[in-house]
Short mmCIF file of C-alpha atoms and ligand atoms in Angstrom, two decimals:
data_model
loop_
_atom_site.label_atom_id
_atom_site.label_comp_id
_atom_site.label_asym_id
_atom_site.label_seq_id
_atom_site.Cartn_x
_atom_site.Cartn_y
_atom_site.Cartn_z
CA MET A 1 44.00 17.15 3.06
CA ALA A 2 42.47 20.56 3.85
CA LEU A 3 40.26 20.89 6.92
CA LEU A 4 36.59 20.33 6.05
CA ARG A 5 34.06 22.17 8.19
CA VAL A 6 30.76 20.30 8.46
CA ALA A 7 27.64 22.07 9.77
CA VAL A 8 25.43 19.74 11.83
CA PRO A 9 22.28 20.23 13.96
CA ASN A 10 22.89 21.40 17.53
CA LYS A 11 19.42 20.42 18.75
CA GLY A 12 16.13 18.98 17.58
CA ARG A 13 15.21 15.61 16.19
CA LEU A 14 18.17 15.31 13.81
CA LEU A 15 20.86 15.95 16.47
CA GLU A 16 21.11 12.51 18.06
CA PRO A 17 20.93 10.41 14.86
CA THR A 18 23.46 12.73 13.18
CA GLU A 19 25.96 12.30 16.03
CA ARG A 20 25.42 8.54 15.98
CA LEU A 21 26.00 8.36 12.22
CA LEU A 22 29.23 10.37 12.45
CA ARG A 23 30.54 8.18 15.29
CA ASP A 24 29.52 4.99 13.44
CA ALA A 25 31.50 6.31 10.45
CA GLY A 26 34.55 6.36 12.71
CA LEU A 27 34.76 10.06 13.56
CA VAL A 28 36.10 10.62 17.07
CA PHE A 29 34.97 13.84 18.71
CA GLU A 30 33.86 15.17 22.06
CA ARG A 31 30.62 16.96 22.56
CA GLY A 32 29.21 18.24 25.79
CA SER A 33 30.64 21.69 26.01
CA ARG A 34 28.61 24.47 24.43
CA ALA A 35 31.32 25.03 21.82
CA LEU A 36 30.11 26.00 18.37
CA THR A 37 32.92 24.14 16.65
CA VAL A 38 34.40 20.82 17.69
CA PRO A 39 37.50 19.28 16.11
CA VAL A 40 37.34 15.65 15.00
CA ARG A 41 40.42 14.00 16.47
CA ASN A 42 41.27 11.42 13.84
CA VAL A 43 40.34 13.06 10.51
CA PRO A 44 40.69 16.61 9.12
CA ILE A 45 37.10 17.58 9.88
CA GLU A 46 35.68 20.25 12.17
CA LEU A 47 32.05 19.93 13.24
CA MET A 48 30.08 23.14 13.51
CA PHE A 49 26.95 22.75 15.66
CA VAL A 50 24.19 25.09 14.44
CA ARG A 51 20.40 25.20 14.13
CA THR A 52 19.11 22.59 11.67
CA GLU A 53 17.47 25.31 9.57
CA ASP A 54 20.74 27.31 9.34
CA VAL A 55 22.79 24.46 7.88
CA VAL A 56 21.81 25.11 4.25
CA GLU A 57 22.65 28.80 4.40
CA LEU A 58 26.03 28.23 6.06
CA VAL A 59 26.97 25.70 3.39
CA ALA A 60 25.61 27.89 0.57
CA ASP A 61 27.67 30.83 1.91
CA GLY A 62 30.79 28.67 2.08
CA VAL A 63 31.11 29.06 5.88
CA ALA A 64 30.95 25.26 5.99
CA GLY A 65 32.06 22.95 3.20
CA ALA A 66 29.34 20.41 3.91
CA GLY A 67 26.34 19.98 6.17
CA ILE A 68 23.73 17.56 7.44
CA THR A 69 20.08 18.66 7.41
CA GLY A 70 16.61 17.69 6.18
CA LEU A 71 15.94 17.48 2.43
CA ASP A 72 12.83 19.61 3.05
CA LEU A 73 15.04 22.42 4.37
CA VAL A 74 17.27 22.18 1.31
CA GLY A 75 14.16 22.57 -0.83
CA GLU A 76 12.85 25.41 1.31
CA ALA A 77 16.04 27.43 0.82
CA ASP A 78 16.22 26.62 -2.91
CA ALA A 79 20.00 27.20 -2.76
CA ALA A 80 22.45 25.87 -5.33
CA LEU A 81 23.67 22.97 -3.21
CA GLY A 82 24.53 19.40 -4.06
CA VAL A 83 22.78 16.62 -2.15
CA VAL A 84 25.69 14.21 -1.80
CA ALA A 85 24.16 11.40 0.25
CA GLU A 86 20.82 10.29 1.68
CA LEU A 87 21.34 9.35 5.30
CA GLY A 88 18.39 7.08 6.07
CA PHE A 89 17.01 8.89 9.13
CA GLY A 90 14.73 11.88 9.77
CA GLN A 91 12.21 10.42 7.33
CA CYS A 92 9.06 12.47 6.94
CA ARG A 93 6.60 13.54 4.27
CA LEU A 94 5.43 16.99 3.28
CA THR A 95 1.71 16.33 3.22
CA ALA A 96 -1.30 18.35 2.14
CA ALA A 97 -4.38 17.86 4.33
CA VAL A 98 -7.86 19.28 4.74
CA ALA A 99 -10.46 19.22 7.51
CA ASN A 100 -12.47 15.98 7.64
CA SER A 101 -15.55 18.00 6.69
CA SER A 102 -13.93 19.44 3.54
CA PRO A 103 -15.13 18.17 0.15
CA ALA A 104 -11.54 18.30 -1.22
CA GLU A 105 -10.15 14.90 -2.18
CA LYS A 106 -7.13 15.65 -4.34
CA LEU A 107 -4.59 18.41 -4.87
CA GLU A 108 -6.51 19.91 -7.79
CA ASP A 109 -9.40 20.57 -5.40
CA LEU A 110 -7.17 23.09 -3.57
CA ILE A 111 -6.92 25.45 -6.57
CA GLY A 112 -7.92 28.96 -5.49
CA LEU A 113 -8.00 28.04 -1.77
CA ARG A 114 -5.88 29.21 1.20
CA VAL A 115 -3.10 26.82 2.29
CA ALA A 116 -1.42 27.35 5.68
CA THR A 117 2.14 26.09 6.08
CA ALA A 118 5.37 26.62 7.97
CA HIS A 119 7.21 25.68 4.75
CA PRO A 120 6.01 28.43 2.41
CA GLY A 121 8.87 28.42 -0.12
CA LEU A 122 8.86 24.70 -0.65
CA THR A 123 5.06 24.40 -0.65
CA ALA A 124 4.62 27.23 -3.14
CA ARG A 125 7.21 25.70 -5.48
CA LEU A 126 5.91 22.12 -5.27
CA LEU A 127 2.31 23.20 -5.83
CA ALA A 128 3.27 25.53 -8.70
CA GLU A 129 5.19 22.65 -10.34
CA ARG A 130 1.93 20.69 -10.31
CA GLY A 131 -0.05 23.63 -11.66
CA ILE A 132 -1.94 24.15 -8.39
CA ASP A 133 -2.48 27.88 -7.85
CA VAL A 134 -3.25 28.64 -4.18
CA THR A 135 -2.85 31.45 -1.66
CA ILE A 136 -0.09 30.51 0.77
CA VAL A 137 -0.71 31.50 4.41
CA PRO A 138 2.73 31.37 6.07
CA LEU A 139 2.60 30.34 9.75
CA ARG A 140 5.38 29.63 12.24
CA GLY A 141 3.68 26.83 14.12
CA SER A 142 0.34 25.23 15.10
CA VAL A 143 -0.41 24.88 11.42
CA GLU A 144 -2.80 22.00 12.10
CA VAL A 145 -5.34 24.27 13.81
CA ALA A 146 -5.50 26.72 10.89
CA PRO A 147 -8.56 25.14 9.19
CA ARG A 148 -10.47 25.04 12.50
CA LEU A 149 -9.73 28.75 13.07
CA ASP A 150 -10.71 29.46 9.46
CA VAL A 151 -7.27 30.89 8.82
CA ALA A 152 -6.93 28.51 5.88
CA ASP A 153 -8.85 25.86 3.92
CA ALA A 154 -6.00 23.36 3.88
CA ILE A 155 -2.55 22.85 5.35
CA VAL A 156 0.78 21.53 4.15
CA ASP A 157 2.96 20.14 6.91
CA LEU A 158 5.72 17.65 7.66
CA VAL A 159 4.46 14.40 9.14
CA SER A 160 6.10 11.13 10.07
CA SER A 161 3.35 8.96 11.54
CA GLY A 162 0.48 11.27 10.59
CA SER A 163 -1.11 10.98 14.03
CA THR A 164 -0.98 14.75 14.74
CA MET A 165 -3.12 15.36 11.67
CA LEU A 166 -5.61 12.65 12.66
CA VAL A 167 -5.90 14.01 16.21
CA ASN A 168 -6.64 17.45 14.77
CA GLY A 169 -9.44 16.21 12.54
CA LEU A 170 -7.44 16.53 9.34
CA ARG A 171 -7.46 14.20 6.33
CA PRO A 172 -4.29 13.86 4.19
CA ILE A 173 -4.98 14.18 0.46
CA ALA A 174 -1.50 14.17 -1.11
CA THR A 175 2.22 13.81 -0.43
CA LEU A 176 4.26 16.61 -1.96
CA LEU A 177 7.75 15.46 -0.94
CA GLU A 178 9.41 12.49 0.77
CA SER A 179 12.17 13.87 2.98
CA GLN A 180 15.04 12.46 5.02
CA ALA A 181 18.32 13.73 6.42
CA VAL A 182 20.92 14.38 3.72
CA LEU A 183 24.57 15.39 3.38
CA VAL A 184 24.84 18.58 1.34
CA ALA A 185 27.89 20.35 -0.01
CA GLY A 186 28.80 23.43 -2.02
CA SER A 187 31.45 21.48 -3.99
CA PRO A 188 30.46 17.80 -3.94
CA GLU A 189 33.56 16.85 -5.95
CA ASP A 190 35.91 18.22 -3.25
CA ASP A 191 38.16 15.41 -1.94
CA GLY A 192 37.19 15.77 1.71
CA VAL A 193 33.48 15.92 0.89
CA ALA A 194 33.71 12.86 -1.35
CA ARG A 195 35.52 10.90 1.34
CA LEU A 196 32.99 11.88 4.02
CA ALA A 197 30.14 10.94 1.67
CA THR A 198 31.72 7.54 1.03
CA MET A 199 32.07 6.85 4.76
CA LEU A 200 28.53 7.96 5.62
CA LYS A 201 26.99 6.01 2.73
CA ALA A 202 28.92 2.93 3.82
CA VAL A 203 27.35 3.15 7.29
CA VAL A 204 23.86 3.75 5.88
CA ALA A 205 24.28 0.77 3.54
CA GLY A 206 25.55 -1.39 6.41
CA ARG A 207 22.59 -0.54 8.61
CA GLY A 208 20.22 -1.95 6.02
CA ARG A 209 22.12 -5.25 5.72
CA ARG A 210 22.94 -8.36 7.75
CA TYR A 211 25.76 -10.87 7.44
CA LEU A 212 24.45 -14.45 7.33
CA MET A 213 26.48 -17.55 8.20
CA MET A 214 25.11 -21.10 8.10
CA ASN A 215 25.98 -24.70 7.58
CA ALA A 216 24.32 -26.68 4.81
CA PRO A 217 24.56 -29.99 2.96
CA GLY A 218 26.78 -29.72 -0.13
CA ASP A 219 23.89 -30.54 -2.46
CA SER A 220 21.82 -27.54 -1.27
CA VAL A 221 24.40 -24.89 -2.26
CA GLU A 222 22.67 -24.03 -5.51
CA GLU A 223 19.25 -23.53 -3.93
CA ILE A 224 20.67 -21.50 -1.03
CA SER A 225 22.81 -19.36 -3.37
CA GLY A 226 19.63 -18.49 -5.23
CA LEU A 227 18.03 -17.30 -2.01
CA ILE A 228 21.00 -15.22 -0.82
CA PRO A 229 23.02 -14.05 -3.83
CA GLY A 230 24.90 -11.51 -1.68
CA LEU A 231 26.87 -8.58 -3.04
CA ARG A 232 28.31 -10.81 -5.81
CA ALA A 233 27.94 -14.45 -4.81
CA PRO A 234 27.90 -16.20 -1.44
CA SER A 235 31.14 -17.66 -0.07
CA VAL A 236 31.01 -21.44 0.15
CA ILE A 237 33.59 -22.95 2.49
CA PRO A 238 34.06 -26.71 2.93
CA LEU A 239 33.70 -27.96 6.50
CA ALA A 240 36.40 -30.17 7.99
CA HIS A 241 34.32 -33.34 7.72
CA ASN A 242 31.14 -35.02 6.38
CA GLY A 243 30.66 -33.11 3.11
CA ASP A 244 28.72 -30.19 4.55
CA VAL A 245 29.65 -26.58 3.72
CA ALA A 246 29.51 -23.22 5.47
CA ILE A 247 27.79 -20.51 3.43
CA HIS A 248 28.31 -16.81 4.10
CA SER A 249 26.41 -13.98 2.47
CA VAL A 250 25.06 -10.47 2.93
CA VAL A 251 21.31 -9.84 2.77
CA LEU A 252 19.04 -6.85 3.03
CA ALA A 253 17.73 -6.63 6.60
CA ASP A 254 14.22 -6.14 5.22
CA ASP A 255 14.42 -9.50 3.40
CA LEU A 256 15.33 -11.57 6.50
CA TRP A 257 11.72 -12.22 7.42
CA HIS A 258 11.14 -14.04 4.12
CA VAL A 259 14.57 -15.54 3.62
CA LEU A 260 15.28 -17.24 6.97
CA PRO A 261 12.44 -19.80 6.85
CA ARG A 262 13.32 -20.65 3.25
CA LEU A 263 16.97 -21.23 4.19
CA GLU A 264 15.82 -23.65 6.89
CA GLU A 265 13.59 -25.43 4.37
CA ALA A 266 16.58 -25.71 2.03
CA GLY A 267 18.50 -27.54 4.77
CA ALA A 268 20.55 -24.76 6.37
CA THR A 269 21.34 -25.20 10.07
CA GLY A 270 23.22 -23.11 12.63
CA ILE A 271 22.14 -19.91 10.91
CA LEU A 272 23.84 -16.84 12.42
CA VAL A 273 22.67 -13.29 11.68
CA LEU A 274 25.31 -10.62 12.34
CA PRO A 275 25.22 -6.83 12.06
CA VAL A 276 27.18 -5.15 9.26
CA GLU A 277 28.98 -1.96 10.27
CA GLN A 278 29.81 -0.61 6.81
CA VAL A 279 29.42 -1.68 3.19
CA ILE A 280 31.32 -0.34 0.23
CA ALA A 281 29.98 -2.45 -2.60
P1 AMP B 1 13.92 20.03 14.27
O1 AMP B 1 12.92 21.12 14.03
O2 AMP B 1 15.30 20.56 14.55
O3 AMP B 1 13.49 19.02 15.26
O4 AMP B 1 14.09 19.22 12.89
C1 AMP B 1 13.22 19.42 11.85
C2 AMP B 1 13.63 18.52 10.72
O5 AMP B 1 13.42 17.16 11.10
C3 AMP B 1 12.71 18.74 9.53
O6 AMP B 1 13.24 19.74 8.69
C4 AMP B 1 12.67 17.39 8.87
O7 AMP B 1 13.73 17.27 7.95
C5 AMP B 1 12.90 16.41 10.01
N1 AMP B 1 11.67 15.71 10.46
C6 AMP B 1 11.52 14.37 10.56
N2 AMP B 1 10.29 14.05 10.98
C7 AMP B 1 9.61 15.19 11.14
C8 AMP B 1 8.28 15.50 11.56
N3 AMP B 1 7.39 14.56 11.89
N4 AMP B 1 7.93 16.80 11.66
C9 AMP B 1 8.83 17.76 11.36
N5 AMP B 1 10.08 17.52 10.96
C10 AMP B 1 10.49 16.26 10.83
#
């Protein structure tokens, strides 16, 4: 298979989770030197460490065959790129906010006003799509102080917890985009890209799931199967004596909180919860 060059962040908040994802997907590589490109030892992939905001352009230009970056940056560049996989980290929202003292309560109230943002392309497009005509004030940073300095009437910025906006006396009024890290490619159907996407998606799917093992009385199998249907159906394995069975299944990690007490109520004992490294359903 031809060598696939993958552009990945060399610093910033997406660097560490990107490296972890690639290693969890089984890619073996060394990092530590200041090298721009790093060969992956066990698969025909070369990692190219670049600024997060340069990934889209390098993939669009064909310098790299694929890349990992934020969905917001893909939207900002508006390049003809395929988003091949959502990677489940780097979650944030592109949010419109106004000063607490502002009368604005919804996006429509921003029509005709000045909106400061460090994401001018994306903001202009998302607002235009909603028929909101504003004057964009492009800023590089410190966007949240723009209303206080009377540089703008509102801001549009990326937030994860939203605490920076609160601290700066701003009130969110709308979410324009939900973003997360994504795998992008110029030719998503390329063999190497498809294989990388499959491996990364398998890790992302595994992270959201747990493998459950338990013992249960034979007559509770139906009730327990209803609680944990698994990818297809739970495995039911007879125990060596006394009519009990072992039941194995895969559950969504988010469901554990509700499911575990109900399994106990249904008679399950010795419940083990194990991590799942990868899932290809
Ligand atoms: P960096 O500037 O290299 O730290 O990474 C910026 C990217 O991280 C953005 O383009 C988003 O995709 C993502 N991100 C996740 N949470 C946030 C946040 N709270 N603020 C800004 N960017 C975020």
